[in-house]
PDB file of C-alpha atoms and ligand atoms in Angstrom:
ATOM      1  CA  MET A  89     -14.572  20.093   6.831  1.00 88.00           C
ATOM      2  CA  ALA A  90     -11.890  17.402   7.068  1.00 97.00           C
ATOM      3  CA  ARG A  91     -11.017  15.816   3.725  1.00 98.00           C
ATOM      4  CA  LEU A  92     -12.239  12.302   4.597  1.00 98.00           C
ATOM      5  CA  ASP A  93     -15.068  13.231   6.929  1.00 98.00           C
ATOM      6  CA  GLY A  94     -17.647  10.410   7.141  1.00 98.00           C
ATOM      7  CA  LYS A  95     -15.545   7.908   5.202  1.00 98.00           C
ATOM      8  CA  VAL A  96     -14.451   4.466   6.387  1.00 98.00           C
ATOM      9  CA  ALA A  97     -11.003   3.263   5.281  1.00 99.00           C
ATOM     10  CA  LEU A  98      -9.308  -0.125   5.572  1.00 99.00           C
ATOM     11  CA  VAL A  99      -5.490  -0.080   5.400  1.00 99.00           C
ATOM     12  CA  THR A 100      -3.563  -3.358   5.190  1.00 99.00           C
ATOM     13  CA  GLY A 101      -0.036  -3.711   6.573  1.00 98.00           C
ATOM     14  CA  ALA A 102      -0.828  -0.772   8.862  1.00 99.00           C
ATOM     15  CA  ALA A 103       1.145  -1.851  11.946  1.00 98.00           C
ATOM     16  CA  ARG A 104       4.243   0.072  10.840  1.00 98.00           C
ATOM     17  CA  GLY A 105       5.941   1.957   8.029  1.00 98.00           C
ATOM     18  CA  ILE A 106       3.939   3.424   5.158  1.00 98.00           C
ATOM     19  CA  GLY A 107       0.669   1.735   6.182  1.00 99.00           C
ATOM     20  CA  LYS A 108       0.903   3.211   9.686  1.00 99.00           C
ATOM     21  CA  ALA A 109       1.454   6.701   8.240  1.00 99.00           C
ATOM     22  CA  ILE A 110      -1.478   6.274   5.839  1.00 99.00           C
ATOM     23  CA  ALA A 111      -3.804   5.117   8.638  1.00 99.00           C
ATOM     24  CA  ALA A 112      -2.772   8.028  10.867  1.00 99.00           C
ATOM     25  CA  ALA A 113      -3.116  10.608   8.073  1.00 99.00           C
ATOM     26  CA  MET A 114      -6.556   9.304   7.109  1.00 99.00           C
ATOM     27  CA  ALA A 115      -7.712   9.338  10.737  1.00 99.00           C
ATOM     28  CA  ALA A 116      -6.402  12.908  11.058  1.00 98.00           C
ATOM     29  CA  GLU A 117      -8.690  13.789   8.119  1.00 98.00           C
ATOM     30  CA  SER A 118     -11.614  12.305  10.126  1.00 98.00           C
ATOM     31  CA  ALA A 119     -11.856   8.907   8.408  1.00 98.00           C
ATOM     32  CA  ARG A 120     -12.750   5.965  10.624  1.00 98.00           C
ATOM     33  CA  VAL A 121      -9.905   3.548   9.974  1.00 99.00           C
ATOM     34  CA  VAL A 122      -9.603  -0.233  10.193  1.00 99.00           C
ATOM     35  CA  LEU A 123      -5.910  -1.121  10.455  1.00 99.00           C
ATOM     36  CA  THR A 124      -4.964  -4.686   9.572  1.00 99.00           C
ATOM     37  CA  ASP A 125      -1.703  -6.635   9.757  1.00 99.00           C
ATOM     38  CA  ILE A 126      -0.135  -9.862  10.971  1.00 98.00           C
ATOM     39  CA  LEU A 127       2.033  -7.971  13.516  1.00 98.00           C
ATOM     40  CA  ASP A 128      -0.640  -7.872  16.214  1.00 98.00           C
ATOM     41  CA  VAL A 129       1.301  -6.173  19.019  1.00 98.00           C
ATOM     42  CA  GLU A 130       2.499  -3.334  16.770  1.00 98.00           C
ATOM     43  CA  GLY A 131      -0.877  -3.122  15.036  1.00 98.00           C
ATOM     44  CA  ASP A 132      -2.774  -2.778  18.318  1.00 98.00           C
ATOM     45  CA  ALA A 133      -0.278  -0.163  19.510  1.00 98.00           C
ATOM     46  CA  THR A 134      -0.656   1.853  16.292  1.00 98.00           C
ATOM     47  CA  ALA A 135      -4.463   1.845  16.541  1.00 99.00           C
ATOM     48  CA  THR A 136      -4.221   2.925  20.194  1.00 98.00           C
ATOM     49  CA  GLU A 137      -1.816   5.743  19.232  1.00 98.00           C
ATOM     50  CA  ILE A 138      -4.315   7.019  16.660  1.00 98.00           C
ATOM     51  CA  ARG A 139      -7.173   6.892  19.183  1.00 98.00           C
ATOM     52  CA  VAL A 140      -5.075   8.755  21.765  1.00 98.00           C
ATOM     53  CA  GLN A 141      -4.590  11.491  19.160  1.00 98.00           C
ATOM     54  CA  GLY A 142      -8.379  11.742  18.799  1.00 98.00           C
ATOM     55  CA  GLY A 143      -8.852   9.528  15.741  1.00 98.00           C
ATOM     56  CA  GLN A 144     -11.256   6.621  15.303  1.00 98.00           C
ATOM     57  CA  ALA A 145      -9.306   3.418  14.674  1.00 98.00           C
ATOM     58  CA  LEU A 146      -9.686  -0.303  15.100  1.00 98.00           C
ATOM     59  CA  TYR A 147      -7.041  -3.013  14.683  1.00 98.00           C
ATOM     60  CA  VAL A 148      -7.936  -6.388  13.119  1.00 98.00           C
ATOM     61  CA  SER A 149      -5.484  -9.281  12.816  1.00 98.00           C
ATOM     62  CA  HIS A 150      -5.537 -10.188   9.131  1.00 98.00           C
ATOM     63  CA  ASP A 151      -3.291 -12.139   6.787  1.00 98.00           C
ATOM     64  CA  VAL A 152      -3.975 -10.700   3.313  1.00 98.00           C
ATOM     65  CA  THR A 153      -3.223 -14.028   1.627  1.00 98.00           C
ATOM     66  CA  THR A 154      -6.363 -15.700   3.001  1.00 98.00           C
ATOM     67  CA  GLU A 155      -9.940 -15.228   1.846  1.00 98.00           C
ATOM     68  CA  ASP A 156     -11.262 -15.850   5.385  1.00 98.00           C
ATOM     69  CA  GLY A 157      -8.952 -13.163   6.721  1.00 98.00           C
ATOM     70  CA  TRP A 158     -10.357 -10.672   4.230  1.00 98.00           C
ATOM     71  CA  ARG A 159     -13.955 -11.562   5.122  1.00 98.00           C
ATOM     72  CA  THR A 160     -13.208 -11.001   8.833  1.00 98.00           C
ATOM     73  CA  ALA A 161     -11.556  -7.631   8.169  1.00 98.00           C
ATOM     74  CA  LEU A 162     -14.319  -6.382   5.872  1.00 98.00           C
ATOM     75  CA  GLU A 163     -17.047  -7.526   8.271  1.00 98.00           C
ATOM     76  CA  ALA A 164     -15.265  -5.633  11.068  1.00 98.00           C
ATOM     77  CA  ALA A 165     -15.360  -2.456   8.960  1.00 98.00           C
ATOM     78  CA  ASN A 166     -19.042  -3.058   8.288  1.00 98.00           C
ATOM     79  CA  ASP A 167     -20.032  -3.931  11.861  1.00 98.00           C
ATOM     80  CA  GLU A 168     -17.941  -1.302  13.657  1.00 98.00           C
ATOM     81  CA  PHE A 169     -18.039   1.599  11.224  1.00 98.00           C
ATOM     82  CA  GLY A 170     -21.026   0.890   8.925  1.00 98.00           C
ATOM     83  CA  GLY A 171     -19.322  -0.096   5.663  1.00 98.00           C
ATOM     84  CA  LEU A 172     -16.301   0.796   3.540  1.00 98.00           C
ATOM     85  CA  ASP A 173     -15.373   3.732   1.286  1.00 98.00           C
ATOM     86  CA  VAL A 174     -11.602   3.405   0.868  1.00 99.00           C
ATOM     87  CA  LEU A 175      -9.411   0.317   0.566  1.00 99.00           C
ATOM     88  CA  VAL A 176      -5.643   0.754   0.749  1.00 99.00           C
ATOM     89  CA  ASN A 177      -3.798  -2.387  -0.354  1.00 99.00           C
ATOM     90  CA  ASN A 178      -0.491  -1.572   1.294  1.00 98.00           C
ATOM     91  CA  ALA A 179       0.754  -4.855   2.862  1.00 98.00           C
ATOM     92  CA  GLY A 180       3.801  -6.052   0.992  1.00 98.00           C
ATOM     93  CA  LEU A 181       7.050  -7.993   1.115  1.00 98.00           C
ATOM     94  CA  PHE A 182      10.414  -7.153  -0.412  1.00 98.00           C
ATOM     95  CA  LEU A 183      12.890  -9.653  -1.833  1.00 97.00           C
ATOM     96  CA  GLY A 184      16.375  -8.437  -2.703  1.00 95.00           C
ATOM     97  CA  LYS A 185      18.639 -11.073  -4.225  1.00 94.00           C
ATOM     98  CA  PRO A 186      20.032 -12.141  -7.609  1.00 96.00           C
ATOM     99  CA  LEU A 187      17.659 -14.261  -9.681  1.00 98.00           C
ATOM    100  CA  ALA A 188      20.085 -17.194  -9.531  1.00 97.00           C
ATOM    101  CA  GLU A 189      19.521 -17.357  -5.748  1.00 97.00           C
ATOM    102  CA  THR A 190      15.731 -16.934  -5.912  1.00 98.00           C
ATOM    103  CA  SER A 191      13.735 -20.077  -5.157  1.00 98.00           C
ATOM    104  CA  ILE A 192      10.216 -21.119  -6.092  1.00 98.00           C
ATOM    105  CA  ASP A 193       9.279 -20.701  -2.424  1.00 98.00           C
ATOM    106  CA  ASP A 194      10.542 -17.097  -2.517  1.00 98.00           C
ATOM    107  CA  MET A 195       8.522 -16.503  -5.661  1.00 98.00           C
ATOM    108  CA  ASN A 196       5.312 -18.012  -4.262  1.00 98.00           C
ATOM    109  CA  ARG A 197       5.603 -16.050  -1.004  1.00 98.00           C
ATOM    110  CA  MET A 198       6.039 -12.777  -2.908  1.00 98.00           C
ATOM    111  CA  LEU A 199       3.145 -13.523  -5.253  1.00 98.00           C
ATOM    112  CA  ALA A 200       0.877 -14.559  -2.370  1.00 98.00           C
ATOM    113  CA  VAL A 201       1.279 -11.300  -0.431  1.00 98.00           C
ATOM    114  CA  ASN A 202       1.961  -8.682  -3.121  1.00 98.00           C
ATOM    115  CA  VAL A 203      -0.377  -9.967  -5.843  1.00 98.00           C
ATOM    116  CA  VAL A 204      -2.907 -12.544  -4.591  1.00 98.00           C
ATOM    117  CA  GLY A 205      -3.579 -10.584  -1.377  1.00 98.00           C
ATOM    118  CA  LEU A 206      -4.292  -7.432  -3.331  1.00 98.00           C
ATOM    119  CA  MET A 207      -6.526  -9.251  -5.837  1.00 98.00           C
ATOM    120  CA  LEU A 208      -8.535 -10.962  -3.085  1.00 98.00           C
ATOM    121  CA  GLY A 209      -9.003  -7.748  -1.141  1.00 98.00           C
ATOM    122  CA  SER A 210     -10.071  -5.727  -4.161  1.00 98.00           C
ATOM    123  CA  LYS A 211     -12.541  -8.418  -5.227  1.00 98.00           C
ATOM    124  CA  LEU A 212     -14.122  -8.880  -1.809  1.00 98.00           C
ATOM    125  CA  ALA A 213     -14.216  -5.148  -1.013  1.00 98.00           C
ATOM    126  CA  LEU A 214     -16.010  -4.143  -4.221  1.00 98.00           C
ATOM    127  CA  PRO A 215     -19.576  -4.828  -2.985  1.00 98.00           C
ATOM    128  CA  PHE A 216     -18.891  -2.918   0.247  1.00 98.00           C
ATOM    129  CA  LEU A 217     -17.414   0.037  -1.664  1.00 98.00           C
ATOM    130  CA  ALA A 218     -20.226   0.012  -4.246  1.00 98.00           C
ATOM    131  CA  ALA A 219     -22.911   0.081  -1.533  1.00 98.00           C
ATOM    132  CA  ARG A 220     -21.784   3.517  -0.303  1.00 98.00           C
ATOM    133  CA  ALA A 221     -20.164   4.977  -3.427  1.00 98.00           C
ATOM    134  CA  SER A 222     -23.074   7.279  -4.313  1.00 97.00           C
ATOM    135  CA  ARG A 223     -22.525   9.243  -1.084  1.00 97.00           C
ATOM    136  CA  TRP A 224     -19.280  10.785  -2.292  1.00 97.00           C
ATOM    137  CA  ASP A 225     -17.981  13.026  -5.042  1.00 96.00           C
ATOM    138  CA  GLY A 226     -15.483  10.614  -6.565  1.00 97.00           C
ATOM    139  CA  GLY A 227     -17.241   7.512  -5.182  1.00 98.00           C
ATOM    140  CA  GLY A 228     -15.342   4.664  -3.561  1.00 98.00           C
ATOM    141  CA  SER A 229     -11.565   4.468  -3.858  1.00 98.00           C
ATOM    142  CA  ILE A 230      -9.052   1.627  -4.040  1.00 99.00           C
ATOM    143  CA  VAL A 231      -5.426   2.691  -3.567  1.00 99.00           C
ATOM    144  CA  ASN A 232      -2.796   0.086  -4.402  1.00 99.00           C
ATOM    145  CA  LEU A 233       0.838   0.317  -3.321  1.00 99.00           C
ATOM    146  CA  SER A 234       3.084  -0.433  -6.274  1.00 99.00           C
ATOM    147  CA  SER A 235       6.613   1.025  -6.472  1.00 98.00           C
ATOM    148  CA  VAL A 236       9.095   2.662  -8.830  1.00 98.00           C
ATOM    149  CA  ALA A 237      10.034  -1.009  -9.212  1.00 98.00           C
ATOM    150  CA  GLY A 238       6.701  -1.402 -11.036  1.00 98.00           C
ATOM    151  CA  LEU A 239       7.795   1.222 -13.570  1.00 98.00           C
ATOM    152  CA  ILE A 240      11.508   0.742 -14.270  1.00 98.00           C
ATOM    153  CA  GLY A 241      14.011  -2.081 -13.956  1.00 97.00           C
ATOM    154  CA  ALA A 242      16.395  -2.496 -11.024  1.00 93.00           C
ATOM    155  CA  SER A 243      19.022  -5.166 -10.390  1.00 94.00           C
ATOM    156  CA  PHE A 244      18.771  -7.835  -7.706  1.00 95.00           C
ATOM    157  CA  GLN A 245      15.014  -7.545  -7.121  1.00 96.00           C
ATOM    158  CA  THR A 246      13.482  -9.134 -10.213  1.00 98.00           C
ATOM    159  CA  VAL A 247      10.655 -10.957  -8.469  1.00 98.00           C
ATOM    160  CA  TYR A 248       9.729  -7.958  -6.298  1.00 98.00           C
ATOM    161  CA  SER A 249       9.642  -5.810  -9.470  1.00 98.00           C
ATOM    162  CA  MET A 250       7.511  -8.425 -11.213  1.00 98.00           C
ATOM    163  CA  THR A 251       4.913  -8.261  -8.443  1.00 98.00           C
ATOM    164  CA  LYS A 252       4.873  -4.446  -8.428  1.00 98.00           C
ATOM    165  CA  GLY A 253       4.477  -4.360 -12.222  1.00 98.00           C
ATOM    166  CA  ALA A 254       1.500  -6.677 -11.757  1.00 98.00           C
ATOM    167  CA  VAL A 255      -0.012  -4.252  -9.224  1.00 99.00           C
ATOM    168  CA  ARG A 256       0.274  -1.409 -11.746  1.00 98.00           C
ATOM    169  CA  LEU A 257      -1.666  -3.145 -14.531  1.00 98.00           C
ATOM    170  CA  PHE A 258      -4.102  -4.865 -12.185  1.00 99.00           C
ATOM    171  CA  SER A 259      -5.022  -1.380 -10.939  1.00 99.00           C
ATOM    172  CA  LYS A 260      -5.476   0.058 -14.430  1.00 99.00           C
ATOM    173  CA  SER A 261      -7.582  -2.887 -15.605  1.00 99.00           C
ATOM    174  CA  LEU A 262      -9.772  -2.895 -12.505  1.00 99.00           C
ATOM    175  CA  ALA A 263     -10.221   0.870 -12.947  1.00 99.00           C
ATOM    176  CA  MET A 264     -11.571   0.234 -16.467  1.00 98.00           C
ATOM    177  CA  GLU A 265     -13.803  -2.596 -15.255  1.00 98.00           C
ATOM    178  CA  CYS A 266     -15.301  -0.485 -12.433  1.00 98.00           C
ATOM    179  CA  ALA A 267     -15.941   2.350 -14.905  1.00 98.00           C
ATOM    180  CA  ASP A 268     -17.592   0.014 -17.441  1.00 98.00           C
ATOM    181  CA  LEU A 269     -19.768  -1.506 -14.720  1.00 98.00           C
ATOM    182  CA  LYS A 270     -20.640   2.029 -13.508  1.00 98.00           C
ATOM    183  CA  LEU A 271     -19.715   1.077  -9.948  1.00 98.00           C
ATOM    184  CA  ASN A 272     -18.516   4.609  -9.123  1.00 98.00           C
ATOM    185  CA  ILE A 273     -15.283   3.164  -7.710  1.00 98.00           C
ATOM    186  CA  ARG A 274     -11.881   4.565  -8.689  1.00 99.00           C
ATOM    187  CA  VAL A 275      -8.704   2.477  -8.653  1.00 99.00           C
ATOM    188  CA  ASN A 276      -5.220   4.022  -8.659  1.00 99.00           C
ATOM    189  CA  SER A 277      -1.689   2.950  -7.821  1.00 99.00           C
ATOM    190  CA  ILE A 278       1.055   4.785  -5.915  1.00 99.00           C
ATOM    191  CA  HIS A 279       4.695   4.347  -6.933  1.00 98.00           C
ATOM    192  CA  PRO A 280       7.078   5.326  -4.126  1.00 98.00           C
ATOM    193  CA  GLY A 281      10.834   5.683  -4.433  1.00 98.00           C
ATOM    194  CA  VAL A 282      12.824   4.338  -1.486  1.00 97.00           C
ATOM    195  CA  ILE A 283      10.939   5.288   1.683  1.00 98.00           C
ATOM    196  CA  ASP A 284      12.614   5.253   5.069  1.00 97.00           C
ATOM    197  CA  THR A 285      10.943   2.194   6.683  1.00 97.00           C
ATOM    198  CA  ASP A 286      11.948  -1.328   7.752  1.00 96.00           C
ATOM    199  CA  MET A 287      11.616  -2.306   4.105  1.00 96.00           C
ATOM    200  CA  ALA A 288      14.289   0.240   3.106  1.00 94.00           C
ATOM    201  CA  VAL A 289      16.655  -1.576   5.486  1.00 92.00           C
ATOM    202  CA  GLU A 290      15.928  -4.789   3.579  1.00 92.00           C
ATOM    203  CA  VAL A 291      16.507  -3.012   0.256  1.00 91.00           C
ATOM    204  CA  ALA A 292      19.887  -1.785   1.531  1.00 92.00           C
ATOM    205  CA  ARG A 293      20.825  -5.260   2.794  1.00 92.00           C
ATOM    206  CA  GLY A 294      20.014  -6.816  -0.595  1.00 92.00           C
ATOM    207  CA  GLN A 295      22.133  -4.263  -2.463  1.00 89.00           C
ATOM    208  CA  MET A 296      25.023  -4.586   0.019  1.00 89.00           C
ATOM    209  CA  GLU A 297      25.155  -8.348  -0.446  1.00 91.00           C
ATOM    210  CA  ALA A 298      24.695  -8.383  -4.215  1.00 91.00           C
ATOM    211  CA  ARG A 299      27.092  -5.491  -4.951  1.00 90.00           C
ATOM    212  CA  ALA A 300      29.552  -6.201  -2.110  1.00 89.00           C
ATOM    213  CA  MET A 301      29.205  -2.584  -0.904  1.00 89.00           C
ATOM    214  CA  ASP A 302      29.574  -1.349   2.674  1.00 91.00           C
ATOM    215  CA  ALA A 303      26.635   0.238   4.494  1.00 90.00           C
ATOM    216  CA  ASP A 304      27.746   3.872   3.910  1.00 93.00           C
ATOM    217  CA  LYS A 305      28.219   3.317   0.208  1.00 91.00           C
ATOM    218  CA  VAL A 306      24.807   1.654  -0.123  1.00 91.00           C
ATOM    219  CA  GLN A 307      23.187   4.537   1.763  1.00 92.00           C
ATOM    220  CA  ARG A 308      24.816   7.065  -0.609  1.00 93.00           C
ATOM    221  CA  PHE A 309      23.763   4.891  -3.575  1.00 90.00           C
ATOM    222  CA  MET A 310      20.140   4.813  -2.392  1.00 93.00           C
ATOM    223  CA  VAL A 311      19.929   8.534  -1.545  1.00 95.00           C
ATOM    224  CA  GLY A 312      21.739   9.404  -4.797  1.00 95.00           C
ATOM    225  CA  GLY A 313      19.011   7.649  -6.766  1.00 95.00           C
ATOM    226  CA  HIS A 314      16.619  10.448  -5.757  1.00 97.00           C
ATOM    227  CA  PRO A 315      17.309  13.824  -7.421  1.00 98.00           C
ATOM    228  CA  LEU A 316      15.734  15.611  -4.437  1.00 98.00           C
ATOM    229  CA  GLY A 317      18.644  14.258  -2.389  1.00 97.00           C
ATOM    230  CA  ARG A 318      16.887  12.286   0.326  1.00 97.00           C
ATOM    231  CA  LEU A 319      14.931   9.114   0.911  1.00 97.00           C
ATOM    232  CA  GLY A 320      11.158   9.482   1.064  1.00 98.00           C
ATOM    233  CA  ARG A 321       9.280   9.656   4.362  1.00 98.00           C
ATOM    234  CA  PRO A 322       6.195   7.538   5.081  1.00 98.00           C
ATOM    235  CA  ARG A 323       4.246  10.808   5.333  1.00 98.00           C
ATOM    236  CA  ASP A 324       5.110  11.605   1.681  1.00 98.00           C
ATOM    237  CA  ILE A 325       3.176   8.498   0.635  1.00 99.00           C
ATOM    238  CA  ALA A 326       0.394   9.045   3.175  1.00 99.00           C
ATOM    239  CA  ASP A 327      -0.316  12.482   1.667  1.00 98.00           C
ATOM    240  CA  ALA A 328      -0.681  10.895  -1.790  1.00 99.00           C
ATOM    241  CA  ALA A 329      -3.003   8.203  -0.395  1.00 99.00           C
ATOM    242  CA  VAL A 330      -5.238  10.781   1.339  1.00 99.00           C
ATOM    243  CA  PHE A 331      -5.494  12.682  -1.952  1.00 98.00           C
ATOM    244  CA  LEU A 332      -6.499   9.541  -3.880  1.00 98.00           C
ATOM    245  CA  ALA A 333      -9.034   8.625  -1.178  1.00 98.00           C
ATOM    246  CA  SER A 334     -10.641  12.066  -1.210  1.00 98.00           C
ATOM    247  CA  GLY A 335     -12.962  13.821  -3.647  1.00 98.00           C
ATOM    248  CA  GLU A 336     -10.003  16.034  -4.688  1.00 98.00           C
ATOM    249  CA  SER A 337      -8.989  13.222  -7.072  1.00 98.00           C
ATOM    250  CA  SER A 338     -12.552  12.502  -8.296  1.00 98.00           C
ATOM    251  CA  PHE A 339     -11.545  12.599 -12.009  1.00 98.00           C
ATOM    252  CA  MET A 340      -8.550  10.262 -11.508  1.00 98.00           C
ATOM    253  CA  THR A 341      -8.797   6.550 -12.105  1.00 98.00           C
ATOM    254  CA  GLY A 342      -6.334   4.038 -13.521  1.00 98.00           C
ATOM    255  CA  THR A 343      -3.519   6.475 -12.934  1.00 98.00           C
ATOM    256  CA  GLU A 344      -0.066   5.871 -11.465  1.00 98.00           C
ATOM    257  CA  LEU A 345       0.880   8.488  -8.888  1.00 98.00           C
ATOM    258  CA  VAL A 346       4.673   8.566  -8.701  1.00 98.00           C
ATOM    259  CA  VAL A 347       6.148   9.812  -5.404  1.00 98.00           C
ATOM    260  CA  ASP A 348       9.851   9.210  -5.887  1.00 98.00           C
ATOM    261  CA  GLY A 349      11.856  12.416  -5.361  1.00 98.00           C
ATOM    262  CA  GLY A 350      12.389  12.551  -9.122  1.00 98.00           C
ATOM    263  CA  MET A 351      13.972   9.095  -9.464  1.00 97.00           C
ATOM    264  CA  THR A 352      12.078   8.069 -12.611  1.00 98.00           C
ATOM    265  CA  ALA A 353      12.211  11.537 -14.233  1.00 97.00           C
ATOM    266  CA  ARG A 354      15.884  11.202 -15.163  1.00 91.00           C
TER     267      ARG A 354
HETATM  268  N1  NAD B 527       9.729   1.344   1.781  1.00 83.14           N
HETATM  269  C1  NAD B 527       9.944   1.473   0.492  1.00 83.14           C
HETATM  270  O1  NAD B 527      11.046   1.892   0.073  1.00 83.14           O
HETATM  271  C2  NAD B 527       8.860   1.149  -0.506  1.00 83.14           C
HETATM  272  C3  NAD B 527       9.056   1.589  -1.828  1.00 83.14           C
HETATM  273  C4  NAD B 527       8.086   1.309  -2.773  1.00 83.14           C
HETATM  274  C5  NAD B 527       6.943   0.615  -2.422  1.00 83.14           C
HETATM  275  N2  NAD B 527       6.793   0.195  -1.140  1.00 83.14           N
HETATM  276  C6  NAD B 527       5.567  -0.568  -0.836  1.00 83.14           C
HETATM  277  O2  NAD B 527       4.853   0.058   0.212  1.00 83.14           O
HETATM  278  C7  NAD B 527       4.180  -0.926   1.005  1.00 83.14           C
HETATM  279  C8  NAD B 527       4.530  -0.737   2.477  1.00 83.14           C
HETATM  280  O3  NAD B 527       5.941  -0.877   2.626  1.00 83.14           O
HETATM  281  P1  NAD B 527       6.738  -0.458   3.953  1.00 83.14           P
HETATM  282  O4  NAD B 527       7.987   0.183   3.499  1.00 83.14           O
HETATM  283  O5  NAD B 527       5.861   0.226   4.909  1.00 83.14           O
HETATM  284  O6  NAD B 527       7.129  -1.925   4.474  1.00 83.14           O
HETATM  285  P2  NAD B 527       7.159  -2.542   5.946  1.00 83.14           P
HETATM  286  O7  NAD B 527       7.871  -3.832   5.816  1.00 83.14           O
HETATM  287  O8  NAD B 527       7.640  -1.536   6.915  1.00 83.14           O
HETATM  288  O9  NAD B 527       5.607  -2.789   6.227  1.00 83.14           O
HETATM  289  C9  NAD B 527       4.881  -3.750   5.532  1.00 83.14           C
HETATM  290  C10 NAD B 527       3.756  -4.230   6.423  1.00 83.14           C
HETATM  291  O10 NAD B 527       3.040  -5.270   5.717  1.00 83.14           O
HETATM  292  C11 NAD B 527       2.752  -6.289   6.653  1.00 83.14           C
HETATM  293  N3  NAD B 527       2.532  -7.598   6.013  1.00 83.14           N
HETATM  294  C12 NAD B 527       3.448  -8.392   5.429  1.00 83.14           C
HETATM  295  N4  NAD B 527       2.875  -9.551   5.048  1.00 83.14           N
HETATM  296  C13 NAD B 527       1.563  -9.470   5.391  1.00 83.14           C
HETATM  297  C14 NAD B 527       0.451 -10.349   5.243  1.00 83.14           C
HETATM  298  N5  NAD B 527       0.586 -11.568   4.697  1.00 83.14           N
HETATM  299  N6  NAD B 527      -0.751  -9.926   5.698  1.00 83.14           N
HETATM  300  C15 NAD B 527      -0.893  -8.708   6.276  1.00 83.14           C
HETATM  301  N7  NAD B 527       0.130  -7.844   6.448  1.00 83.14           N
HETATM  302  C16 NAD B 527       1.338  -8.225   5.997  1.00 83.14           C
HETATM  303  C17 NAD B 527       3.980  -6.321   7.562  1.00 83.14           C
HETATM  304  O11 NAD B 527       3.723  -7.012   8.762  1.00 83.14           O
HETATM  305  C18 NAD B 527       4.280  -4.843   7.735  1.00 83.14           C
HETATM  306  O12 NAD B 527       3.605  -4.293   8.839  1.00 83.14           O
HETATM  307  C19 NAD B 527       4.600  -2.277   0.431  1.00 83.14           C
HETATM  308  O13 NAD B 527       3.614  -2.749  -0.457  1.00 83.14           O
HETATM  309  C20 NAD B 527       5.871  -1.954  -0.317  1.00 83.14           C
HETATM  310  O14 NAD B 527       6.140  -2.870  -1.344  1.00 83.14           O
HETATM  311  C21 NAD B 527       7.723   0.457  -0.174  1.00 83.14           C
END
């Protein structure tokens, strides 16, 4: 049997990058997947791609910073696929600049997407997840995308790191709360190293500007940060997300799954 057979998953920021890979990997394991994003053309195309490959997928336009947007997305999961078993809070923004150049607007934008969006989604999804949790070994699952930046310090991305640190402890605390309330819902965070997506291009741009490095040097700097000698692939993170969504991780909650090519083991 496929690892997510019968489950319904909602993946935010699924139009491209890591979210797209997670949605595709979950669909390949027989989950019915609601993909959400604000990039509607790409999001629709990604859902179509998954359906063409035999998966069950639906795209919903959804800005994670709004409560109404969350209600629409969750109702779509309920109406189209019968409920929700897995929430992947993946949508995120990167900000790479020295603190001296970081404005209040930058800060509020980062908090709105990376922190408030994730809090709203987790809160509003809980009743949906709880309603079906008894069906599964391991119950319902919330998977939150943090980062190595939520574990260790890194220059020229202080506010991004702040938001990813918040994701880490939000996840642990919600895991404890769900356990205390006996909701049968697990909450875990994933901490990727640099993964080869559009966001990695932004990371490189930030480092180039702040360190006055050329593109080749920044690329070597970023690859060199990973003892395994390469950047991560979206699929590396998708595999971790499928594991946390499945019953294979049924005794894991409040944990931080680090997928970073060894970066933080040094
Ligand atoms: N790529 C990396 O190196 C890396 C490393 C560590 C953690 N992460 C985290 O992984 C997640 C995915 O990153 P990625 O590399 O795929 O980035 P990406 O920029 O390729 O994709 C992010 C997606 O989120 C969507 N999004 C942004 N704001 C949104 C909003 N308000 N509402 C809904 N969707 C919104 C974007 O449209 C985009 O499709 C992020 O949370 C990121 O912080 C990425």
